[in-house]
């Protein structure tokens, strides 16, 4: 088969959600970011809102279930299959299995038309043959896979190494619960901007806009919101709230802030936790948060978020690698420090499904040292008696408890104190939220206090 051109997008594709989803998936397989490709192609397309929703659903669905879909398709594929043909068949099987409102004949007709228009008559016949074979024979059962970990890997579309690592850290039963929950749709959550409103006030505004609102079980600063896109709401535009996952909000309360404090946010972009810190501070009393990031374009993003949320006066953002903070700050400058460290992101698999295929345990081992270096760099900048709160959006011990233990061994002037949150404390006093605990992102928080 001749290879489909994955770079040029024909005019007819601009108004075809399924054809565009194939393009996005091809580019993601080549290393592109799914969210960036989706935004780019959706903006350039001629799709209506409902078709943009279909495009997004198909792209994230196929990425999320890729190992499952490949297992189902494998017996039906022969020869050297063009990348675009494979992705076309993947989106077809995804729709058949996961989108029950789309009739099978419509899925088949669309796939065959795309095959014909992007390829040639031979490709059309191939795709038609595969689809009708699927219809006649049905999909292979998972039960034919004898090894239980391999079977779960295919069912949940998670790499075997990750399941085995989790099993060794949290036990078999908990690993299975995490795997079974990881492909659930993420909840839409938002943080109430306590600088300008209350839970009651923002709930009233959102309900007047037609949203269904419920209080979070994870933190009093959060709401779960249904029936609409919060970022398009007037409440969002007016800065009454901002999009943020519930578990990600658990770091800031552990800083033990008062209005006059000087706080360091060591890896701040896009500014969710910076603006959360700022909502506790009063600039008239000298309260300020120094927000650092190594990317200049992200500094602007932090500033824009602070502006929208009415906390600009207490936010100072600057381009700086936290590991080089000696260039800007004296020792014992800050009353509290937050380190939301760069991590593998395995707690975010619902929102960033491609992470599961791109990352390895070796990546986590490298990140462990980067995370430790950040903590060691900022540790001298904290005043005695202050809290240094460390967090990651991952669920692997090497980036979490292991980093904290190494830090404590190297910094005898620090001690681990209990982390406040919705879960019972573990023996290490740190808090690990897993994706199945509250159907939120996976997140780790540790609270380190500098001894007086």
XYZ file of C-alpha atoms in Angstrom:
452
model
C 0.000 0.000 0.000
C 1.159 3.502 -0.721
C 1.658 5.704 2.284
C -0.955 8.394 3.007
C 0.446 11.912 3.188
C 0.258 12.885 6.866
C 1.354 16.494 6.378
C -1.024 17.977 3.810
C -4.658 18.229 4.912
C -7.172 18.263 2.078
C -10.070 20.713 2.007
C -12.703 17.994 2.477
C -11.048 16.925 5.724
C -11.580 20.351 7.296
C -15.247 19.543 7.883
C -14.805 15.845 8.753
C -14.199 15.108 12.448
C -13.154 11.497 11.866
C -10.672 12.365 9.110
C -9.125 15.039 11.320
C -8.916 12.629 14.247
C -6.810 10.316 12.059
C -4.470 13.255 11.291
C -4.101 14.133 14.981
C -3.398 10.520 15.942
C -0.760 10.168 13.219
C 1.022 13.245 14.521
C 0.789 12.089 18.141
C 2.376 8.768 17.131
C 5.189 10.843 15.596
C 5.754 12.563 18.961
C 3.410 15.586 18.855
C 1.358 16.625 21.903
C -2.288 15.611 21.555
C -3.704 18.760 23.169
C -1.656 21.081 20.936
C -2.550 19.175 17.781
C -6.219 19.094 18.705
C -6.302 22.826 19.369
C -4.419 23.607 16.161
C -6.552 21.469 13.855
C -9.837 22.344 15.572
C -9.161 26.077 15.140
C -8.201 25.664 11.482
C -11.164 23.381 10.735
C -14.699 24.094 9.593
C -16.197 21.887 12.284
C -19.268 22.779 14.298
C -19.106 22.603 18.105
C -20.607 19.107 18.323
C -18.096 17.806 15.754
C -15.198 19.358 17.678
C -16.481 17.424 20.696
C -16.552 14.217 18.613
C -13.010 14.895 17.342
C -11.746 15.392 20.901
C -13.564 12.313 22.207
C -12.172 10.065 19.477
C -8.587 11.317 19.764
C -8.353 11.021 23.550
C -10.328 7.770 23.514
C -8.002 6.081 21.020
C -4.894 7.269 22.876
C -6.348 6.132 26.187
C -7.268 2.655 24.897
C -4.456 2.146 22.368
C -3.133 -1.155 23.759
C -6.677 -2.552 23.913
C -7.501 -1.449 20.372
C -4.238 -2.835 18.994
C -4.974 -6.191 20.659
C -8.446 -6.303 19.121
C -7.189 -5.346 15.652
C -4.073 -7.513 15.496
C -5.749 -10.728 14.176
C -7.342 -8.787 11.308
C -4.317 -6.891 10.009
C -2.049 -8.335 7.360
C 1.001 -7.019 5.582
C 2.637 -3.670 6.108
C -0.238 -1.374 7.093
C 0.044 2.332 6.323
C 0.030 4.479 9.478
C -3.076 6.371 8.408
C -4.924 3.115 7.662
C -4.093 1.722 11.104
C -5.292 4.893 12.836
C -8.445 4.865 10.699
C -9.188 1.302 11.804
C -8.375 2.225 15.413
C -10.908 5.066 15.449
C -13.485 2.737 13.870
C -13.085 0.033 16.522
C -13.043 2.691 19.253
C -16.373 4.074 18.058
C -17.865 0.589 17.781
C -16.877 -0.376 21.316
C -17.053 2.843 23.297
C -19.501 5.234 21.550
C -22.817 3.445 21.652
C -24.853 6.298 20.112
C -23.156 6.004 16.713
C -24.670 3.323 14.414
C -22.210 0.752 13.078
C -23.195 1.389 9.465
C -22.301 5.086 9.885
C -18.879 4.170 11.338
C -18.184 1.780 8.443
C -19.395 4.182 5.741
C -17.243 7.048 7.056
C -14.144 4.859 7.389
C -14.503 3.485 3.852
C -14.979 6.978 2.408
C -11.897 8.306 4.232
C -9.874 5.309 3.032
C -10.909 5.976 -0.549
C -10.317 9.743 -0.460
C -6.967 9.645 1.353
C -5.679 6.531 -0.331
C -6.816 4.640 -3.423
C -9.196 1.844 -4.349
C -6.876 -0.853 -2.957
C -6.873 0.838 0.452
C -10.664 1.198 0.306
C -11.004 -2.556 -0.330
C -8.555 -3.385 2.466
C -10.394 -1.257 5.027
C -13.763 -2.628 3.890
C -12.468 -6.179 4.259
C -11.079 -5.621 7.765
C -14.281 -3.965 9.002
C -16.526 -6.731 7.659
C -14.224 -9.388 9.142
C -14.521 -7.647 12.524
C -18.296 -7.659 12.154
C -18.427 -11.374 11.254
C -15.870 -12.763 13.684
C -16.147 -10.416 16.646
C -13.257 -9.143 18.747
C -10.820 -11.452 20.580
C -11.507 -12.027 24.290
C -9.089 -10.853 26.993
C -9.429 -14.230 28.717
C -7.162 -15.820 26.094
C -4.268 -13.935 27.762
C -2.994 -16.296 30.474
C -0.759 -13.960 32.491
C -3.010 -11.823 34.772
C -0.749 -8.749 34.641
C -0.540 -8.898 30.849
C -4.304 -9.323 30.652
C -4.859 -6.275 32.868
C -2.303 -4.367 30.771
C -4.383 -4.957 27.646
C -7.731 -4.358 29.367
C -6.673 -1.076 31.001
C -4.183 -0.124 28.276
C -1.378 0.380 30.778
C 2.215 -0.822 30.302
C 3.171 -4.019 32.128
C 6.152 -2.360 33.834
C 3.898 0.289 35.437
C 1.424 -2.300 36.748
C 4.240 -4.393 38.202
C 5.834 -1.347 39.818
C 2.535 -0.286 41.375
C 1.890 -3.834 42.545
C 5.249 -3.871 44.342
C 4.501 -0.512 46.007
C 0.800 -0.651 46.920
C -0.118 -4.348 46.629
C -2.094 -6.279 44.030
C -5.613 -5.264 45.103
C -4.887 -1.524 45.127
C -2.980 -1.743 41.822
C -6.019 -3.365 40.187
C -8.342 -0.653 41.576
C -6.087 2.072 40.186
C -5.908 0.349 36.788
C -9.684 -0.144 36.633
C -10.309 3.553 37.380
C -7.624 5.152 35.234
C -9.705 5.382 32.054
C -12.756 6.953 33.684
C -13.590 10.421 32.378
C -11.951 13.112 34.531
C -14.253 15.271 36.594
C -14.415 19.002 35.850
C -13.248 20.753 38.982
C -12.541 24.371 39.796
C -10.941 26.254 42.668
C -12.993 28.946 44.349
C -11.063 32.221 44.361
C -11.239 32.929 48.063
C -9.656 36.367 47.450
C -12.916 37.679 45.962
C -15.772 35.259 46.660
C -17.160 32.413 48.749
C -18.400 28.918 47.932
C -22.032 30.040 48.325
C -21.631 33.098 46.092
C -19.828 31.352 43.224
C -22.234 28.392 43.375
C -25.172 30.777 42.960
C -23.504 32.454 39.959
C -22.678 29.128 38.272
C -26.163 27.684 38.818
C -27.650 30.844 37.299
C -25.501 30.113 34.220
C -26.974 26.612 33.992
C -24.195 24.554 35.606
C -24.760 21.742 38.075
C -22.481 22.311 41.072
C -21.481 20.147 44.015
C -18.967 20.648 46.815
C -15.723 18.681 46.621
C -15.063 15.779 49.006
C -11.333 16.483 48.742
C -11.017 20.140 49.745
C -13.348 23.007 50.738
C -11.633 25.184 48.126
C -13.001 23.104 45.227
C -16.238 22.577 43.334
C -17.171 19.827 40.903
C -19.108 21.205 37.960
C -21.242 19.538 35.267
C -23.226 20.528 32.178
C -20.963 23.013 30.474
C -17.434 24.250 29.904
C -16.402 26.247 32.978
C -13.611 28.128 31.198
C -16.268 29.688 28.941
C -18.394 30.886 31.864
C -18.811 34.440 33.088
C -17.765 33.267 36.560
C -14.421 32.168 35.100
C -14.028 35.360 33.063
C -14.751 37.478 36.147
C -12.104 35.601 38.159
C -14.440 33.992 40.676
C -12.843 30.616 40.026
C -10.150 28.872 38.032
C -9.751 25.369 36.614
C -7.655 23.175 38.895
C -7.828 19.549 39.973
C -8.997 18.937 43.519
C -5.947 17.006 44.687
C -3.606 19.686 43.286
C -5.173 22.170 45.734
C -3.937 20.210 48.764
C -0.413 21.622 48.799
C -1.117 25.272 49.605
C -3.063 24.837 52.900
C -0.028 22.961 54.279
C 2.119 26.091 53.898
C 0.305 27.419 57.009
C 0.036 30.898 55.497
C -0.781 34.225 57.130
C -1.574 37.437 55.172
C 1.815 39.121 55.632
C 4.043 36.242 54.571
C 6.691 36.233 51.841
C 6.343 32.957 49.916
C 8.372 31.230 47.191
C 6.666 29.149 44.493
C 9.672 27.421 42.975
C 8.147 25.983 39.772
C 5.085 28.101 39.268
C 3.656 27.924 35.732
C 0.865 28.120 34.737
C 0.116 29.754 38.060
C -2.642 27.639 39.621
C -0.875 27.238 42.949
C 0.738 30.695 42.743
C -2.683 32.336 42.587
C -3.978 29.981 45.283
C -1.111 31.124 47.551
C -1.836 34.737 46.609
C -5.468 34.379 47.709
C -4.207 33.896 51.302
C -1.945 36.975 51.217
C -2.623 40.670 51.756
C -0.324 42.989 49.766
C -1.148 45.846 52.150
C 0.480 43.803 54.929
C 3.484 42.954 52.766
C 2.212 39.565 51.617
C 3.848 38.474 48.344
C 4.569 35.293 46.411
C 7.692 35.083 44.262
C 6.772 32.812 41.332
C 9.652 31.235 39.413
C 9.692 29.408 36.097
C 12.425 28.623 33.597
C 10.305 29.418 30.512
C 9.805 33.106 29.646
C 6.474 32.577 27.849
C 5.113 30.878 30.969
C 5.887 33.930 33.093
C 3.349 35.829 30.993
C 0.835 33.049 31.604
C 1.301 33.333 35.374
C 0.820 37.105 35.167
C -2.328 36.753 33.047
C -3.851 34.285 35.508
C -2.998 36.549 38.439
C -4.635 39.484 36.632
C -7.842 37.556 35.910
C -8.030 36.328 39.520
C -7.452 39.826 40.979
C -4.258 38.898 42.849
C -1.634 40.689 40.718
C -0.519 42.942 43.566
C 0.753 39.998 45.605
C 2.316 38.030 42.709
C 5.813 38.674 41.379
C 6.713 36.295 38.548
C 10.208 35.987 37.123
C 12.201 33.732 34.820
C 14.582 31.735 37.002
C 15.580 28.116 37.515
C 14.844 27.399 41.183
C 18.131 25.473 41.372
C 19.878 28.849 40.808
C 17.917 30.807 43.408
C 21.177 31.989 45.004
C 21.346 34.506 42.143
C 18.253 36.312 43.460
C 17.560 35.495 47.098
C 19.451 35.496 50.391
C 19.187 32.605 52.821
C 16.187 32.687 55.176
C 14.269 35.095 52.930
C 10.927 33.268 52.834
C 8.300 32.389 55.427
C 7.069 29.433 53.344
C 8.183 27.638 50.169
C 6.193 25.493 47.735
C 7.916 23.059 45.354
C 5.475 21.535 42.856
C 8.263 19.627 41.169
C 8.569 18.490 37.553
C 7.559 14.828 37.501
C 6.544 11.898 35.296
C 2.865 12.820 35.608
C 1.497 9.315 36.157
C -1.223 10.804 38.347
C -2.609 12.631 35.313
C -3.298 9.657 33.037
C -6.989 10.533 32.703
C -6.095 13.968 31.304
C -2.827 13.135 29.528
C -3.259 9.532 28.370
C -0.186 9.397 26.115
C 2.123 9.634 29.168
C 1.606 5.903 29.782
C 3.336 4.996 26.506
C 6.074 7.646 26.558
C 7.520 7.343 30.070
C 9.606 4.626 31.678
C 10.876 3.912 35.180
C 14.267 5.235 34.052
C 12.596 8.636 33.512
C 11.368 8.595 37.107
C 14.855 7.766 38.333
C 16.268 10.797 36.492
C 13.474 13.013 37.795
C 14.222 11.872 41.352
C 17.582 13.670 41.194
C 16.108 16.824 39.620
C 13.439 16.935 42.332
C 16.012 16.443 45.074
C 18.243 19.147 43.575
C 15.318 21.603 43.628
C 14.560 20.889 47.262
C 18.211 21.206 48.266
C 18.515 24.493 46.378
C 15.524 26.191 48.008
C 15.962 24.735 51.521
C 18.404 27.438 52.755
C 16.009 30.185 51.628
C 13.367 29.246 54.208
C 13.216 30.916 57.614
C 13.460 28.716 60.706
C 10.030 27.393 61.713
C 8.674 27.729 58.176
C 7.076 25.032 56.029
C 8.511 23.709 52.763
C 5.728 21.806 50.975
C 6.811 19.341 48.287
C 4.384 17.843 45.792
C 4.162 15.944 42.516
C 1.352 14.787 40.242
C 2.703 11.248 40.111
C 2.024 8.012 42.035
C 5.469 6.376 42.057
C 7.453 6.221 45.301
C 10.804 7.031 43.689
C 9.559 10.559 42.889
C 7.698 10.967 46.160
C 8.599 9.368 49.489
C 12.059 8.397 48.239
C 12.838 12.029 47.387
C 11.638 13.190 50.800
C 13.741 10.580 52.609
C 16.868 11.501 50.644
C 16.243 15.184 51.372
C 15.896 14.566 55.122
C 19.108 12.555 55.157
C 20.938 15.472 53.524
C 19.247 18.261 55.543
C 19.308 17.582 59.273
C 17.772 21.003 59.962
C 14.441 19.805 58.495
C 11.792 17.460 59.882
C 8.737 15.805 58.346
C 5.433 16.948 59.874
C 1.873 15.712 59.203
C 0.279 16.748 55.918
C -3.313 17.975 56.212
C -5.747 16.440 53.742
C -8.719 14.137 53.178
C -6.907 10.823 53.710
C -5.685 9.084 56.882
C -2.004 9.723 57.422
C 0.422 6.975 56.502
C 3.341 6.096 58.760
C 5.642 8.414 56.789
C 3.267 11.373 57.482
C 3.108 12.167 53.762
C -0.082 12.021 51.706
C -0.550 10.093 48.464
C -3.863 10.527 46.677
C -4.413 7.809 44.074
C -6.725 8.284 41.083
C -9.254 5.787 42.453
C -9.505 7.413 45.905
C -11.732 10.339 44.914
C -11.786 10.101 41.087
C -9.355 13.014 41.074
C -5.798 13.252 39.759
C -3.129 11.261 41.556
C -1.076 13.617 43.731
C 1.604 13.438 46.446
C 2.196 16.007 49.211
C 4.857 16.162 51.934
C 5.263 18.921 54.524
C 8.813 19.635 55.677
C 9.419 22.066 58.551
C 12.701 23.876 59.149
C 13.693 23.387 62.763
C 13.970 26.448 64.999
